[in-house]
XYZ file of N, CA, C and O in Angstrom:
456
model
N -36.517 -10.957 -49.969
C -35.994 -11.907 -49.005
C -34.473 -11.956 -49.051
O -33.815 -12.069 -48.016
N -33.877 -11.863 -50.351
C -32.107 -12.110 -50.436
C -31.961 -10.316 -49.565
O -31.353 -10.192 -48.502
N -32.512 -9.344 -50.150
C -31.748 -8.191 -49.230
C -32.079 -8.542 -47.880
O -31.266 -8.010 -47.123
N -32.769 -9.086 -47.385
C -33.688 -9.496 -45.694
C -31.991 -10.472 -45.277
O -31.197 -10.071 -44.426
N -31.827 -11.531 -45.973
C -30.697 -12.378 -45.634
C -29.317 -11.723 -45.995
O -28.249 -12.317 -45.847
N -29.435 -10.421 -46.492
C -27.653 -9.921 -46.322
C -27.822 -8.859 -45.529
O -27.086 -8.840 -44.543
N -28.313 -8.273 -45.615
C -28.245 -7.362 -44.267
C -28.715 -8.043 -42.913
O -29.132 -7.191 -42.128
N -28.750 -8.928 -42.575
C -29.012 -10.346 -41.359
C -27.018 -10.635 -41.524
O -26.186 -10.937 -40.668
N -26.963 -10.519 -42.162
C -25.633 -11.316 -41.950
C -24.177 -10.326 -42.470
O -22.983 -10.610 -42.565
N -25.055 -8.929 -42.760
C -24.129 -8.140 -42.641
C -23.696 -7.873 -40.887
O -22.708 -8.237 -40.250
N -24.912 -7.080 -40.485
C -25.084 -7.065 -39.143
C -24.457 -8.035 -38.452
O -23.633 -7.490 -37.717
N -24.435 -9.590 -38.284
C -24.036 -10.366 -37.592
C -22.261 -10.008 -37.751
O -21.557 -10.141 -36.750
N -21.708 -9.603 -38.936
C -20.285 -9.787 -39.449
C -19.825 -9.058 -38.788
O -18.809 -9.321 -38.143
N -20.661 -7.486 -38.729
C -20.382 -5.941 -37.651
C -19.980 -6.542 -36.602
O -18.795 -6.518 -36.269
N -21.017 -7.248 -35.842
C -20.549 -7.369 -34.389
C -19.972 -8.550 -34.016
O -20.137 -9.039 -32.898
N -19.409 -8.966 -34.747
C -18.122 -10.167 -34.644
C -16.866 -9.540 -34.776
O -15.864 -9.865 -34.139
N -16.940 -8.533 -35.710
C -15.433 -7.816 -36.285
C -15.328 -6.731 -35.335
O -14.166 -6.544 -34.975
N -16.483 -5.691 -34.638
C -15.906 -4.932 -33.824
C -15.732 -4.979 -32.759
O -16.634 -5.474 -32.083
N -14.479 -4.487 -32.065
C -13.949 -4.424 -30.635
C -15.016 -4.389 -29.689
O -15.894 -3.758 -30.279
N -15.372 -4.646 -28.762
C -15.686 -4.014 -27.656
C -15.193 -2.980 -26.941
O -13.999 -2.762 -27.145
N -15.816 -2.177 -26.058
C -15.423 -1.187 -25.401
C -14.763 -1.344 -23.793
O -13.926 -0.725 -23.137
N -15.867 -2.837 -23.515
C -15.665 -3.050 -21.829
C -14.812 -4.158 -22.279
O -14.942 -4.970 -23.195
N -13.534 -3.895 -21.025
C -12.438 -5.618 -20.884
C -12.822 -5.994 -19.581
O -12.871 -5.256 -18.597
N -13.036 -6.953 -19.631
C -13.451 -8.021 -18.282
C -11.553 -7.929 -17.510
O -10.572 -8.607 -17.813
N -11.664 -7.067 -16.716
C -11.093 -7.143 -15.210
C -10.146 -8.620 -14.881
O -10.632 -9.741 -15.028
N -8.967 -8.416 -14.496
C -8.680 -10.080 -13.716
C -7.598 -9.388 -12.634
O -6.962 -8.354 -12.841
N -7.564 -9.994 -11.755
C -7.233 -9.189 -10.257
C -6.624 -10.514 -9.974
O -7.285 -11.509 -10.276
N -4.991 -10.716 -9.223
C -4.074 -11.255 -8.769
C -3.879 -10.640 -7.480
O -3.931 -9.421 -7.321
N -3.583 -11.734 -6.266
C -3.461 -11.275 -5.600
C -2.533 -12.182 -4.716
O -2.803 -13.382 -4.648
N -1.196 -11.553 -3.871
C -0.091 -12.302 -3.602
C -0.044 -11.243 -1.879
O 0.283 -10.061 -1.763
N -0.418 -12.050 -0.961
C 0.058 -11.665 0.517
C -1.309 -10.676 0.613
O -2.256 -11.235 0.061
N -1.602 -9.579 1.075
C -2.801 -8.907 0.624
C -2.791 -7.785 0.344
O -3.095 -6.794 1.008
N -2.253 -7.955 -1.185
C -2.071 -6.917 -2.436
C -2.662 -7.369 -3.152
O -2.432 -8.568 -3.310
N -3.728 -6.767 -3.994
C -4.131 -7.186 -5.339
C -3.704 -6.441 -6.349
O -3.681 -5.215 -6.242
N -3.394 -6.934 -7.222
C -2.775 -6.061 -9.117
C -4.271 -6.809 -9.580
O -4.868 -7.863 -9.360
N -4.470 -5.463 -10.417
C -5.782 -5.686 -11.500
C -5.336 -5.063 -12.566
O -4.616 -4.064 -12.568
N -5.921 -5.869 -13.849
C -5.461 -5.082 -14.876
C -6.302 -6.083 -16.154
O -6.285 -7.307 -16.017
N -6.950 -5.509 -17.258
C -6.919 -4.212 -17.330
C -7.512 -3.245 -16.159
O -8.250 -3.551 -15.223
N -6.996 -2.076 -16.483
C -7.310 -1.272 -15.103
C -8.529 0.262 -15.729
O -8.230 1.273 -16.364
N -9.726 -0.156 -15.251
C -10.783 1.462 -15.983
C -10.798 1.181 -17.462
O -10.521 2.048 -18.291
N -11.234 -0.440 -17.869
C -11.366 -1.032 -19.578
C -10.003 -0.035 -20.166
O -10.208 0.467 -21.271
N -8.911 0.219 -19.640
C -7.574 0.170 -20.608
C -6.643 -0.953 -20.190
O -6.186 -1.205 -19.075
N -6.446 -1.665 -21.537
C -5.529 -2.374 -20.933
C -3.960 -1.980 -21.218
O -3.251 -2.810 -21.789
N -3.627 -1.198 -20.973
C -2.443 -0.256 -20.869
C -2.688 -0.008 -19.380
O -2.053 1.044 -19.306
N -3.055 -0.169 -18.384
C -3.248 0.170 -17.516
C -3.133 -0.788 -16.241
O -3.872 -1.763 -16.375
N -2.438 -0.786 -15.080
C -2.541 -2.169 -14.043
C -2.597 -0.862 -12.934
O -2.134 0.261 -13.135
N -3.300 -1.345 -11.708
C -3.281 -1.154 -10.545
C -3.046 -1.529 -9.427
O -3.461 -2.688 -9.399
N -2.569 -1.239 -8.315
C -1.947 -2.275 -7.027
C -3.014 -1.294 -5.978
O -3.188 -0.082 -5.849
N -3.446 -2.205 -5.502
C -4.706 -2.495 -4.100
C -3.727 -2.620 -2.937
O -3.315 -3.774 -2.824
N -3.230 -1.755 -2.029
C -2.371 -2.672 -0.730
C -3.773 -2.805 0.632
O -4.524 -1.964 1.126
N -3.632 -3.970 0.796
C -4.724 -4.652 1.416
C -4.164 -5.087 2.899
O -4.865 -5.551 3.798
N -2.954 -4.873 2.953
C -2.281 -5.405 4.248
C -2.061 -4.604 4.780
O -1.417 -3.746 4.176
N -2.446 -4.306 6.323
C -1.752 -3.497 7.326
C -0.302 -3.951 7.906
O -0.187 -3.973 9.132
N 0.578 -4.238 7.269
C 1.679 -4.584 7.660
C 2.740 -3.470 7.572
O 3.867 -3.634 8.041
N 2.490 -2.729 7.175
C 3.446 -1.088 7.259
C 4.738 -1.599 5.909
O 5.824 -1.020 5.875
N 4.442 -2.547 5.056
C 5.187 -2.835 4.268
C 4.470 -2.165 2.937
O 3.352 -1.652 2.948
N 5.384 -2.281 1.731
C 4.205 -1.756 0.492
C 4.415 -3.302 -0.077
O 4.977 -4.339 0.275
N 3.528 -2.756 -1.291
C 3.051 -4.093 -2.051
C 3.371 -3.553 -3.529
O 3.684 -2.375 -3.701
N 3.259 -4.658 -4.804
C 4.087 -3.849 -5.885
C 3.218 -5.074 -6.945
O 2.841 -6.240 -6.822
N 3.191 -4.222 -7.793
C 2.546 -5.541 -9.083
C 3.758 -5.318 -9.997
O 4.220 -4.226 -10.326
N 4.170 -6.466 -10.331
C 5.287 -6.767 -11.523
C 4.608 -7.351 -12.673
O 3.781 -8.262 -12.624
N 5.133 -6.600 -13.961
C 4.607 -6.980 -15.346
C 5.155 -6.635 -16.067
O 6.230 -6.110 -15.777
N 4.686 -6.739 -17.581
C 5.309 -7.020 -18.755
C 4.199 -6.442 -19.895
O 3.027 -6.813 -19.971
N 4.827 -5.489 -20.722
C 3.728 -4.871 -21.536
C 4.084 -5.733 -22.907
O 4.853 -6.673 -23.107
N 3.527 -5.275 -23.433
C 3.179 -6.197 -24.970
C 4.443 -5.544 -25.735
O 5.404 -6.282 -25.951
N 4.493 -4.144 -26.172
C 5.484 -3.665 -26.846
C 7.171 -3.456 -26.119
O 8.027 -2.902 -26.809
N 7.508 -3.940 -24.731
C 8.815 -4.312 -24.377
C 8.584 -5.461 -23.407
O 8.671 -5.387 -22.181
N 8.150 -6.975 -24.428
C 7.786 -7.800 -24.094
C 9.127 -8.250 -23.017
O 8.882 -8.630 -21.872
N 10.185 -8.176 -23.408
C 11.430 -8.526 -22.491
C 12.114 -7.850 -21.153
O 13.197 -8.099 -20.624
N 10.908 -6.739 -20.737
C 11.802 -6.113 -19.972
C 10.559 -6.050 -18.676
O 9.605 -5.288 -18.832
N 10.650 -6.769 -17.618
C 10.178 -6.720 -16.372
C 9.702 -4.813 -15.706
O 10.672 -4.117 -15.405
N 8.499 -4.278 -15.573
C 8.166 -3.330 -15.010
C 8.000 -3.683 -13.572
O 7.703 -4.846 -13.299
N 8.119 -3.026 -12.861
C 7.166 -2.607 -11.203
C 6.821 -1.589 -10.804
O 7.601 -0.704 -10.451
N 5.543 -1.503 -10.776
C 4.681 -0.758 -10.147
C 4.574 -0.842 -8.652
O 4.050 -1.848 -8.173
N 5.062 0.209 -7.783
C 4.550 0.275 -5.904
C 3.882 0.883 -5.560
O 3.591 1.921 -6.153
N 3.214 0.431 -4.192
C 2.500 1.389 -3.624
C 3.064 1.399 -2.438
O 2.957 0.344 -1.812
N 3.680 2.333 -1.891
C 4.045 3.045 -1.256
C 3.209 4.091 -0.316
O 3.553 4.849 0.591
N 1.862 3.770 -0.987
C 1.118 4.979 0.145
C 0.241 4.488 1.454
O -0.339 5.336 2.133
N 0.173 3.210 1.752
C -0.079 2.592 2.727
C -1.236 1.898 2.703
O -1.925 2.157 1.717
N -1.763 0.968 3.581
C -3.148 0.324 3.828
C -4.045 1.036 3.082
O -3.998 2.266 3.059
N -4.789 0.461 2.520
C -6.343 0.575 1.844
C -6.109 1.607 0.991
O -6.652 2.630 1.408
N -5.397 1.795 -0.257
C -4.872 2.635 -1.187
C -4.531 1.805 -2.422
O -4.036 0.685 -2.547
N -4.875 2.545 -3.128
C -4.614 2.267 -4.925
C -3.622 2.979 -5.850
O -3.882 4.110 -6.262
N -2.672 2.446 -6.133
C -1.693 3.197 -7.073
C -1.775 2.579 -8.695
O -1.452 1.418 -8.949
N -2.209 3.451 -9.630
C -2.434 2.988 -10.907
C -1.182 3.240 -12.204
O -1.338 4.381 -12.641
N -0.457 2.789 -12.651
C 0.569 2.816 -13.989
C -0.102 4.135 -14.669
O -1.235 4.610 -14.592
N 1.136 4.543 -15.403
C 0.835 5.289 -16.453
C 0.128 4.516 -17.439
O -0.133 3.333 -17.217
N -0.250 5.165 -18.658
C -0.891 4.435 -19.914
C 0.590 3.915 -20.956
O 1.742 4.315 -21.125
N -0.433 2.624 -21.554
C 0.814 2.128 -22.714
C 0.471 1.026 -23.011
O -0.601 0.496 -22.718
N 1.515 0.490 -23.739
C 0.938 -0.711 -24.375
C 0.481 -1.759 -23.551
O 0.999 -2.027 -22.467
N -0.740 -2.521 -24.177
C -1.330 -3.785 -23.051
C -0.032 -4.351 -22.438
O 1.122 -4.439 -22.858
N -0.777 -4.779 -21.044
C 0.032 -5.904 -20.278
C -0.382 -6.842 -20.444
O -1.552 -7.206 -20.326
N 0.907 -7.639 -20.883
C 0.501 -8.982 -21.275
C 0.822 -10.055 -20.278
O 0.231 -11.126 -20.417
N 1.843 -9.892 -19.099
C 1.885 -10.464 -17.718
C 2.326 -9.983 -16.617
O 3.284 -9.211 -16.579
N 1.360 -10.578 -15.075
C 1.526 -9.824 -13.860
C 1.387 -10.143 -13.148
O 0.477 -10.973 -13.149
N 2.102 -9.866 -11.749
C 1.982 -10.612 -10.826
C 1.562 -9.535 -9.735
O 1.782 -8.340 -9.929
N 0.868 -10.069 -8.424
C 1.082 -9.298 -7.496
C 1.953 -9.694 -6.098
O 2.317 -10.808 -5.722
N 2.160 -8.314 -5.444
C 3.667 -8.797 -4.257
C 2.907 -8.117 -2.831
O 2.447 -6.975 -2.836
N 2.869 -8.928 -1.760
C 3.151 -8.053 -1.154
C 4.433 -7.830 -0.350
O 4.172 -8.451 0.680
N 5.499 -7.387 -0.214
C 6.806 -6.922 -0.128
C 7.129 -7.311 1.323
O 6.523 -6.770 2.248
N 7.980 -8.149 1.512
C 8.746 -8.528 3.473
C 9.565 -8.389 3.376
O 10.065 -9.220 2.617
N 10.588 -7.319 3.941
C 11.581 -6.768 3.626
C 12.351 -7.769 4.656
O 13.050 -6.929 5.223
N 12.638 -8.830 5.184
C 13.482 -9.407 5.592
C 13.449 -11.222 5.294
O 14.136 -12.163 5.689
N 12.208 -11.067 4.349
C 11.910 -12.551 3.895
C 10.944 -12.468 2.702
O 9.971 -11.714 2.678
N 11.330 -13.391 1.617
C 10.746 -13.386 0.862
C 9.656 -13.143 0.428
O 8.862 -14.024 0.756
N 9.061 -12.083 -0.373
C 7.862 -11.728 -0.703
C 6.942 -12.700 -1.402
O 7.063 -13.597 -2.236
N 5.741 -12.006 -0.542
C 4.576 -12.973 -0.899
C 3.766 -12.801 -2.038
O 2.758 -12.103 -2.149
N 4.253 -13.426 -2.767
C 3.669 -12.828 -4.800
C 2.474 -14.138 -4.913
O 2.645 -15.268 -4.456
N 1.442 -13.727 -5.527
C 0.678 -14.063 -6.707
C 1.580 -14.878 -7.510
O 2.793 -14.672 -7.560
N 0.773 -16.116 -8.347
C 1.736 -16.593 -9.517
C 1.330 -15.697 -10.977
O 0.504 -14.787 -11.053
N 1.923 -16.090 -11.750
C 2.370 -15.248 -13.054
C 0.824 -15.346 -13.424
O 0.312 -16.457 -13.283
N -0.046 -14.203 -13.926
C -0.885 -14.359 -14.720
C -1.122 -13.673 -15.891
O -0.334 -12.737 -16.024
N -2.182 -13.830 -17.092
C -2.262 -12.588 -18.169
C -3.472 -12.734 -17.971
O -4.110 -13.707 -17.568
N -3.947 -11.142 -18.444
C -5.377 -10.673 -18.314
C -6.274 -11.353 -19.214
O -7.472 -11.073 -19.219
């Protein structure tokens, strides 16, 4: 019975202490652009959705974990109903999404972390 109750609670310790493989997704979305990230369970990874036919692009702004101080942007530039994904790197730890009005203030998402 005592080996029955440590290997019961070895097992339980395993899958408390190890990672998972899948990250639950969180998608921002500012004018109709969405930034998702983590992006394909890396979270080194963000993506921009441009969702607007407005002939404008849309851009997700963030912040990775290892150059916590320095503002990234990611664009998409390739038009309506298109996905542009970041290189890989350290998690993002905050992001916003834009979609870009080049004669008036862009329509961003507020600040979120995944």
């Amino acid at each position: 019975m005592k080996r029955l109750k440590f290997v019961a609670v070895a097992v339980l310790a395993a899958s408390v202490a190890l990672p998972t493989t899948s990250a639950v997704a969180k998608s921002l979305t500012g004018g109709g652009v969405t930034a998702t990230t983590p992006y394909n369970n890396d979270s080194g990874l963000i993506a921009v959705y441009d969702g607007s036919d407005d002939g404008d692009p849309g851009k997700a702004e963030y912040y990775r974990h290892d150059s916590a101080g320095t503002k990234r942007t990611l664009w998409n530039k390739s038009g309506y109903r298109t996905t542009v994904t970041s290189g890989d790197g350290s998690a993002i730890i905050k992001f916003q999404a834009c979609d870009e009005n080049n004669a008036s203030p862009d329509d961003c998402s507020g600040w979120g972390a995944p």
